[in-house]
Amino acid sequence: MNMDISRRRFLQGAGAGVAGTALGAFGFGGVEAAYAATVKEFRLFRTTEARSTCPYCAVACGMMVFSAPSAETGRMEVVHIEGDVDNPVNRGTLCPKGAGALDYIRSPQRVKVPMYRKAGADAFEEVSWDFAMERIAQLMKEDRDANFIETNADGVTVNRWPTMGFLSGSSCTNETGWITWKVARGLGMLQIENQARI
Ligand code: SF4
Protein backbone atom coordinates (compact mmCIF):
# COMPACT_ATOMS: atom_id res chain seq x y z
CA MET A 1 0.00 0.00 0.00
CA ASN A 2 1.34 3.40 -0.95
CA MET A 3 1.24 5.62 2.22
CA ASP A 4 2.66 8.60 0.39
CA ILE A 5 -0.65 10.45 -0.04
CA SER A 6 -0.78 14.22 -0.42
CA ARG A 7 -3.37 16.33 1.43
CA ARG A 8 -5.12 17.05 -1.87
CA ARG A 9 -5.26 13.36 -2.72
CA PHE A 10 -6.57 12.54 0.77
CA LEU A 11 -9.43 15.06 0.48
CA GLN A 12 -10.26 13.93 -3.01
CA GLY A 13 -10.59 10.41 -1.76
CA ALA A 14 -12.78 11.44 1.18
CA GLY A 15 -15.27 13.08 -1.15
CA ALA A 16 -15.73 10.15 -3.49
CA GLY A 17 -18.17 7.95 -1.53
CA VAL A 18 -17.64 4.91 0.65
CA ALA A 19 -15.36 3.08 -1.73
CA GLY A 20 -13.26 6.16 -2.16
CA THR A 21 -13.38 7.69 1.36
CA ALA A 22 -10.35 8.41 3.43
CA LEU A 23 -10.29 4.91 4.80
CA GLY A 24 -10.93 3.60 1.32
CA ALA A 25 -7.90 5.52 0.12
CA PHE A 26 -5.89 3.62 2.69
CA GLY A 27 -7.27 0.32 1.50
CA PHE A 28 -9.90 -0.16 4.25
CA GLY A 29 -12.96 0.47 2.09
CA GLY A 30 -15.13 -2.12 3.77
CA VAL A 31 -14.51 -0.85 7.29
CA GLU A 32 -16.72 2.21 7.08
CA ALA A 33 -19.63 0.29 5.60
CA ALA A 34 -19.30 -2.35 8.31
CA TYR A 35 -19.13 0.31 10.99
CA ALA A 36 -22.14 2.15 9.56
CA ALA A 37 -24.12 -1.09 9.66
CA THR A 38 -23.54 -1.38 13.43
CA VAL A 39 -24.90 2.10 14.19
CA LYS A 40 -28.45 1.82 15.48
CA GLU A 41 -31.09 4.43 14.83
CA PHE A 42 -31.54 6.80 17.78
CA ARG A 43 -34.32 5.12 19.73
CA LEU A 44 -36.37 8.29 20.17
CA PHE A 45 -36.00 9.25 16.51
CA ARG A 46 -39.58 8.44 15.52
CA THR A 47 -41.29 9.39 18.75
CA THR A 48 -43.60 12.28 19.57
CA GLU A 49 -42.67 14.19 22.71
CA ALA A 50 -44.85 16.00 25.20
CA ARG A 51 -44.10 17.87 28.39
CA SER A 52 -45.77 16.72 31.58
CA THR A 53 -45.41 16.76 35.35
CA CYS A 54 -44.56 13.80 37.56
CA PRO A 55 -47.76 12.82 39.42
CA TYR A 56 -46.05 11.17 42.40
CA CYS A 57 -45.09 13.81 44.95
CA ALA A 58 -45.25 17.48 45.84
CA VAL A 59 -41.94 18.33 44.16
CA ALA A 60 -43.75 18.19 40.79
CA CYS A 61 -40.74 17.51 38.56
CA GLY A 62 -41.03 18.22 34.85
CA MET A 63 -41.05 15.23 32.51
CA MET A 64 -40.55 14.64 28.82
CA VAL A 65 -42.93 11.89 27.70
CA PHE A 66 -42.13 10.16 24.40
CA SER A 67 -44.77 8.19 22.47
CA ALA A 68 -44.71 6.01 19.38
CA PRO A 69 -47.26 3.86 17.51
CA SER A 70 -47.64 0.43 19.08
CA ALA A 71 -46.66 -2.44 16.78
CA GLU A 72 -49.61 -4.45 18.16
CA THR A 73 -52.44 -1.92 18.24
CA GLY A 74 -51.22 0.88 15.98
CA ARG A 75 -52.22 3.34 18.70
CA MET A 76 -49.77 5.76 20.25
CA GLU A 77 -48.28 4.53 23.49
CA VAL A 78 -45.70 5.92 25.88
CA VAL A 79 -42.30 4.35 25.24
CA HIS A 80 -39.92 6.51 27.25
CA ILE A 81 -39.92 9.13 30.01
CA GLU A 82 -37.08 11.33 31.18
CA GLY A 83 -36.57 14.52 33.16
CA ASP A 84 -37.27 17.81 31.42
CA VAL A 85 -34.02 19.78 31.24
CA ASP A 86 -35.92 23.02 30.68
CA ASN A 87 -38.00 22.65 33.85
CA PRO A 88 -36.61 24.87 36.65
CA VAL A 89 -37.85 22.47 39.34
CA ASN A 90 -35.69 19.48 38.43
CA ARG A 91 -33.54 20.54 35.46
CA GLY A 92 -33.68 17.15 33.80
CA THR A 93 -33.40 14.96 36.88
CA LEU A 94 -35.92 12.45 38.22
CA CYS A 95 -35.84 10.45 41.43
CA PRO A 96 -36.28 6.63 41.16
CA LYS A 97 -40.05 6.92 41.49
CA GLY A 98 -40.33 9.43 38.69
CA ALA A 99 -37.79 7.55 36.56
CA GLY A 100 -39.97 4.43 36.90
CA ALA A 101 -43.17 6.18 35.82
CA LEU A 102 -43.32 4.10 32.64
CA ASP A 103 -44.22 1.07 34.76
CA TYR A 104 -46.92 3.10 36.46
CA ILE A 105 -48.43 4.02 33.10
CA ARG A 106 -48.34 0.42 31.85
CA SER A 107 -49.47 -1.20 35.08
CA PRO A 108 -52.43 -3.56 34.64
CA GLN A 109 -53.71 -2.25 37.99
CA ARG A 110 -53.91 1.31 36.70
CA VAL A 111 -57.40 2.77 37.12
CA LYS A 112 -58.47 4.51 33.92
CA VAL A 113 -62.19 5.03 34.51
CA PRO A 114 -64.29 6.36 37.40
CA MET A 115 -65.17 3.68 39.95
CA TYR A 116 -68.31 3.84 42.07
CA ARG A 117 -69.32 1.89 45.16
CA LYS A 118 -72.99 2.19 45.96
CA ALA A 119 -74.04 2.63 49.54
CA GLY A 120 -74.18 -0.83 51.09
CA ALA A 121 -72.32 -2.51 48.22
CA ASP A 122 -69.06 -4.36 48.85
CA ALA A 123 -67.48 -3.76 45.45
CA PHE A 124 -66.71 -0.91 43.09
CA GLU A 125 -68.18 -0.80 39.60
CA GLU A 126 -67.11 1.11 36.52
CA VAL A 127 -69.22 4.14 35.68
CA SER A 128 -69.12 6.78 32.95
CA TRP A 129 -67.47 10.15 33.42
CA ASP A 130 -70.87 11.78 32.93
CA PHE A 131 -72.30 9.70 35.76
CA ALA A 132 -69.35 10.54 38.02
CA MET A 133 -69.53 14.27 37.33
CA GLU A 134 -73.30 14.36 37.83
CA ARG A 135 -73.01 12.43 41.08
CA ILE A 136 -70.26 14.67 42.45
CA ALA A 137 -72.10 17.84 41.44
CA GLN A 138 -75.33 16.62 43.03
CA LEU A 139 -73.64 15.73 46.34
CA MET A 140 -71.78 19.04 46.40
CA LYS A 141 -74.99 20.99 45.85
CA GLU A 142 -76.83 19.10 48.58
CA ASP A 143 -74.00 19.69 51.03
CA ARG A 144 -73.65 23.36 50.13
CA ASP A 145 -77.39 23.99 50.41
CA ALA A 146 -77.39 22.39 53.85
CA ASN A 147 -74.27 24.02 55.27
CA PHE A 148 -73.62 27.35 53.55
CA ILE A 149 -73.14 30.30 55.92
CA GLU A 150 -74.02 33.69 54.49
CA THR A 151 -73.39 35.88 57.55
CA ASN A 152 -71.55 35.46 60.83
CA ALA A 153 -72.89 36.17 64.31
CA ASP A 154 -72.31 39.91 63.84
CA GLY A 155 -74.31 40.00 60.63
CA VAL A 156 -71.25 40.43 58.43
CA THR A 157 -71.47 38.70 55.05
CA VAL A 158 -68.95 35.83 54.94
CA ASN A 159 -70.36 33.37 52.32
CA ARG A 160 -68.59 30.32 53.75
CA TRP A 161 -69.00 26.67 52.84
CA PRO A 162 -67.12 25.10 55.72
CA THR A 163 -68.04 21.45 55.14
CA MET A 164 -66.31 20.99 51.76
CA GLY A 165 -62.60 20.97 50.89
CA PHE A 166 -60.72 20.79 47.60
CA LEU A 167 -57.45 18.98 46.89
CA SER A 168 -55.66 19.52 43.60
CA GLY A 169 -52.93 17.33 42.14
CA SER A 170 -49.29 18.01 41.31
CA SER A 171 -49.88 17.52 37.58
CA CYS A 172 -52.10 20.57 37.40
CA THR A 173 -50.69 23.54 35.54
CA ASN A 174 -50.67 27.10 36.85
CA GLU A 175 -53.72 27.79 34.72
CA THR A 176 -55.60 24.79 36.11
CA GLY A 177 -54.62 25.85 39.62
CA TRP A 178 -55.88 29.36 38.99
CA ILE A 179 -59.27 28.08 37.77
CA THR A 180 -59.48 25.60 40.64
CA TRP A 181 -58.87 28.38 43.12
CA LYS A 182 -61.49 30.62 41.52
CA VAL A 183 -64.16 27.90 41.46
CA ALA A 184 -63.49 26.64 44.99
CA ARG A 185 -63.28 30.11 46.52
CA GLY A 186 -66.27 31.27 44.48
CA LEU A 187 -68.36 28.50 45.98
CA GLY A 188 -67.24 29.54 49.45
CA MET A 189 -64.79 26.73 50.29
CA LEU A 190 -62.20 27.51 52.91
CA GLN A 191 -60.12 24.33 52.88
CA ILE A 192 -58.13 24.33 49.64
CA GLU A 193 -54.94 22.37 49.26
CA ASN A 194 -52.61 21.44 46.43
CA GLN A 195 -50.28 18.46 46.40
CA ALA A 196 -47.56 20.31 44.53
CA ARG A 197 -45.54 23.11 46.10
CA ILE A 198 -44.65 24.90 42.88
S1 SF4 B 1 -39.50 12.63 40.13
FE1 SF4 B 1 -39.45 12.06 42.31
S2 SF4 B 1 -39.08 13.99 43.40
FE2 SF4 B 1 -39.78 14.50 41.31
S3 SF4 B 1 -42.01 14.77 41.53
FE3 SF4 B 1 -41.62 12.66 40.87
S4 SF4 B 1 -41.58 11.50 42.80
FE4 SF4 B 1 -41.31 13.65 43.34
Coordinates of C-alpha atoms and ligand atoms in Angstrom, one line a residue:
M1 CA 0.0 0.0 0.0
N2 CA 1.3 3.4 -1.0
M3 CA 1.2 5.6 2.2
D4 CA 2.7 8.6 0.4
I5 CA -0.7 10.4 0.0
S6 CA -0.8 14.2 -0.4
R7 CA -3.4 16.3 1.4
R8 CA -5.1 17.1 -1.9
R9 CA -5.3 13.4 -2.7
F10 CA -6.6 12.5 0.8
L11 CA -9.4 15.1 0.5
Q12 CA -10.3 13.9 -3.0
G13 CA -10.6 10.4 -1.8
A14 CA -12.8 11.4 1.2
G15 CA -15.3 13.1 -1.1
A16 CA -15.7 10.1 -3.5
G17 CA -18.2 7.9 -1.5
V18 CA -17.6 4.9 0.7
A19 CA -15.4 3.1 -1.7
G20 CA -13.3 6.2 -2.2
T21 CA -13.4 7.7 1.4
A22 CA -10.3 8.4 3.4
L23 CA -10.3 4.9 4.8
G24 CA -10.9 3.6 1.3
A25 CA -7.9 5.5 0.1
F26 CA -5.9 3.6 2.7
G27 CA -7.3 0.3 1.5
F28 CA -9.9 -0.2 4.3
G29 CA -13.0 0.5 2.1
G30 CA -15.1 -2.1 3.8
V31 CA -14.5 -0.9 7.3
E32 CA -16.7 2.2 7.1
A33 CA -19.6 0.3 5.6
A34 CA -19.3 -2.4 8.3
Y35 CA -19.1 0.3 11.0
A36 CA -22.1 2.2 9.6
A37 CA -24.1 -1.1 9.7
T38 CA -23.5 -1.4 13.4
V39 CA -24.9 2.1 14.2
K40 CA -28.5 1.8 15.5
E41 CA -31.1 4.4 14.8
F42 CA -31.5 6.8 17.8
R43 CA -34.3 5.1 19.7
L44 CA -36.4 8.3 20.2
F45 CA -36.0 9.3 16.5
R46 CA -39.6 8.4 15.5
T47 CA -41.3 9.4 18.8
T48 CA -43.6 12.3 19.6
E49 CA -42.7 14.2 22.7
A50 CA -44.8 16.0 25.2
R51 CA -44.1 17.9 28.4
S52 CA -45.8 16.7 31.6
T53 CA -45.4 16.8 35.4
C54 CA -44.6 13.8 37.6
P55 CA -47.8 12.8 39.4
Y56 CA -46.1 11.2 42.4
C57 CA -45.1 13.8 44.9
A58 CA -45.3 17.5 45.8
V59 CA -41.9 18.3 44.2
A60 CA -43.7 18.2 40.8
C61 CA -40.7 17.5 38.6
G62 CA -41.0 18.2 34.9
M63 CA -41.1 15.2 32.5
M64 CA -40.6 14.6 28.8
V65 CA -42.9 11.9 27.7
F66 CA -42.1 10.2 24.4
S67 CA -44.8 8.2 22.5
A68 CA -44.7 6.0 19.4
P69 CA -47.3 3.9 17.5
S70 CA -47.6 0.4 19.1
A71 CA -46.7 -2.4 16.8
E72 CA -49.6 -4.4 18.2
T73 CA -52.4 -1.9 18.2
G74 CA -51.2 0.9 16.0
R75 CA -52.2 3.3 18.7
M76 CA -49.8 5.8 20.2
E77 CA -48.3 4.5 23.5
V78 CA -45.7 5.9 25.9
V79 CA -42.3 4.3 25.2
H80 CA -39.9 6.5 27.2
I81 CA -39.9 9.1 30.0
E82 CA -37.1 11.3 31.2
G83 CA -36.6 14.5 33.2
D84 CA -37.3 17.8 31.4
V85 CA -34.0 19.8 31.2
D86 CA -35.9 23.0 30.7
N87 CA -38.0 22.7 33.8
P88 CA -36.6 24.9 36.6
V89 CA -37.9 22.5 39.3
N90 CA -35.7 19.5 38.4
R91 CA -33.5 20.5 35.5
G92 CA -33.7 17.1 33.8
T93 CA -33.4 15.0 36.9
L94 CA -35.9 12.5 38.2
C95 CA -35.8 10.4 41.4
P96 CA -36.3 6.6 41.2
K97 CA -40.1 6.9 41.5
G98 CA -40.3 9.4 38.7
A99 CA -37.8 7.6 36.6
G100 CA -40.0 4.4 36.9
A101 CA -43.2 6.2 35.8
L102 CA -43.3 4.1 32.6
D103 CA -44.2 1.1 34.8
Y104 CA -46.9 3.1 36.5
I105 CA -48.4 4.0 33.1
R106 CA -48.3 0.4 31.9
S107 CA -49.5 -1.2 35.1
P108 CA -52.4 -3.6 34.6
Q109 CA -53.7 -2.2 38.0
R110 CA -53.9 1.3 36.7
V111 CA -57.4 2.8 37.1
K112 CA -58.5 4.5 33.9
V113 CA -62.2 5.0 34.5
P114 CA -64.3 6.4 37.4
M115 CA -65.2 3.7 40.0
Y116 CA -68.3 3.8 42.1
R117 CA -69.3 1.9 45.2
K118 CA -73.0 2.2 46.0
A119 CA -74.0 2.6 49.5
G120 CA -74.2 -0.8 51.1
A121 CA -72.3 -2.5 48.2
D122 CA -69.1 -4.4 48.8
A123 CA -67.5 -3.8 45.5
F124 CA -66.7 -0.9 43.1
E125 CA -68.2 -0.8 39.6
E126 CA -67.1 1.1 36.5
V127 CA -69.2 4.1 35.7
S128 CA -69.1 6.8 32.9
W129 CA -67.5 10.2 33.4
D130 CA -70.9 11.8 32.9
F131 CA -72.3 9.7 35.8
A132 CA -69.3 10.5 38.0
M133 CA -69.5 14.3 37.3
E134 CA -73.3 14.4 37.8
R135 CA -73.0 12.4 41.1
I136 CA -70.3 14.7 42.5
A137 CA -72.1 17.8 41.4
Q138 CA -75.3 16.6 43.0
L139 CA -73.6 15.7 46.3
M140 CA -71.8 19.0 46.4
K141 CA -75.0 21.0 45.9
E142 CA -76.8 19.1 48.6
D143 CA -74.0 19.7 51.0
R144 CA -73.7 23.4 50.1
D145 CA -77.4 24.0 50.4
A146 CA -77.4 22.4 53.8
N147 CA -74.3 24.0 55.3
F148 CA -73.6 27.3 53.5
I149 CA -73.1 30.3 55.9
E150 CA -74.0 33.7 54.5
T151 CA -73.4 35.9 57.5
N152 CA -71.6 35.5 60.8
A153 CA -72.9 36.2 64.3
D154 CA -72.3 39.9 63.8
G155 CA -74.3 40.0 60.6
V156 CA -71.2 40.4 58.4
T157 CA -71.5 38.7 55.1
V158 CA -68.9 35.8 54.9
N159 CA -70.4 33.4 52.3
R160 CA -68.6 30.3 53.7
W161 CA -69.0 26.7 52.8
P162 CA -67.1 25.1 55.7
T163 CA -68.0 21.4 55.1
M164 CA -66.3 21.0 51.8
G165 CA -62.6 21.0 50.9
F166 CA -60.7 20.8 47.6
L167 CA -57.5 19.0 46.9
S168 CA -55.7 19.5 43.6
G169 CA -52.9 17.3 42.1
S170 CA -49.3 18.0 41.3
S171 CA -49.9 17.5 37.6
C172 CA -52.1 20.6 37.4
T173 CA -50.7 23.5 35.5
N174 CA -50.7 27.1 36.8
E175 CA -53.7 27.8 34.7
T176 CA -55.6 24.8 36.1
G177 CA -54.6 25.8 39.6
W178 CA -55.9 29.4 39.0
I179 CA -59.3 28.1 37.8
T180 CA -59.5 25.6 40.6
W181 CA -58.9 28.4 43.1
K182 CA -61.5 30.6 41.5
V183 CA -64.2 27.9 41.5
A184 CA -63.5 26.6 45.0
R185 CA -63.3 30.1 46.5
G186 CA -66.3 31.3 44.5
L187 CA -68.4 28.5 46.0
G188 CA -67.2 29.5 49.4
M189 CA -64.8 26.7 50.3
L190 CA -62.2 27.5 52.9
Q191 CA -60.1 24.3 52.9
I192 CA -58.1 24.3 49.6
E193 CA -54.9 22.4 49.3
N194 CA -52.6 21.4 46.4
Q195 CA -50.3 18.5 46.4
A196 CA -47.6 20.3 44.5
R197 CA -45.5 23.1 46.1
I198 CA -44.7 24.9 42.9
Ligands
SF4_1 S1 -39.5 12.6 40.1 FE1 -39.5 12.1 42.3 S2 -39.1 14.0 43.4 FE2 -39.8 14.5 41.3 S3 -42.0 14.8 41.5 FE3 -41.6 12.7 40.9 S4 -41.6 11.5 42.8 FE4 -41.3 13.6 43.3

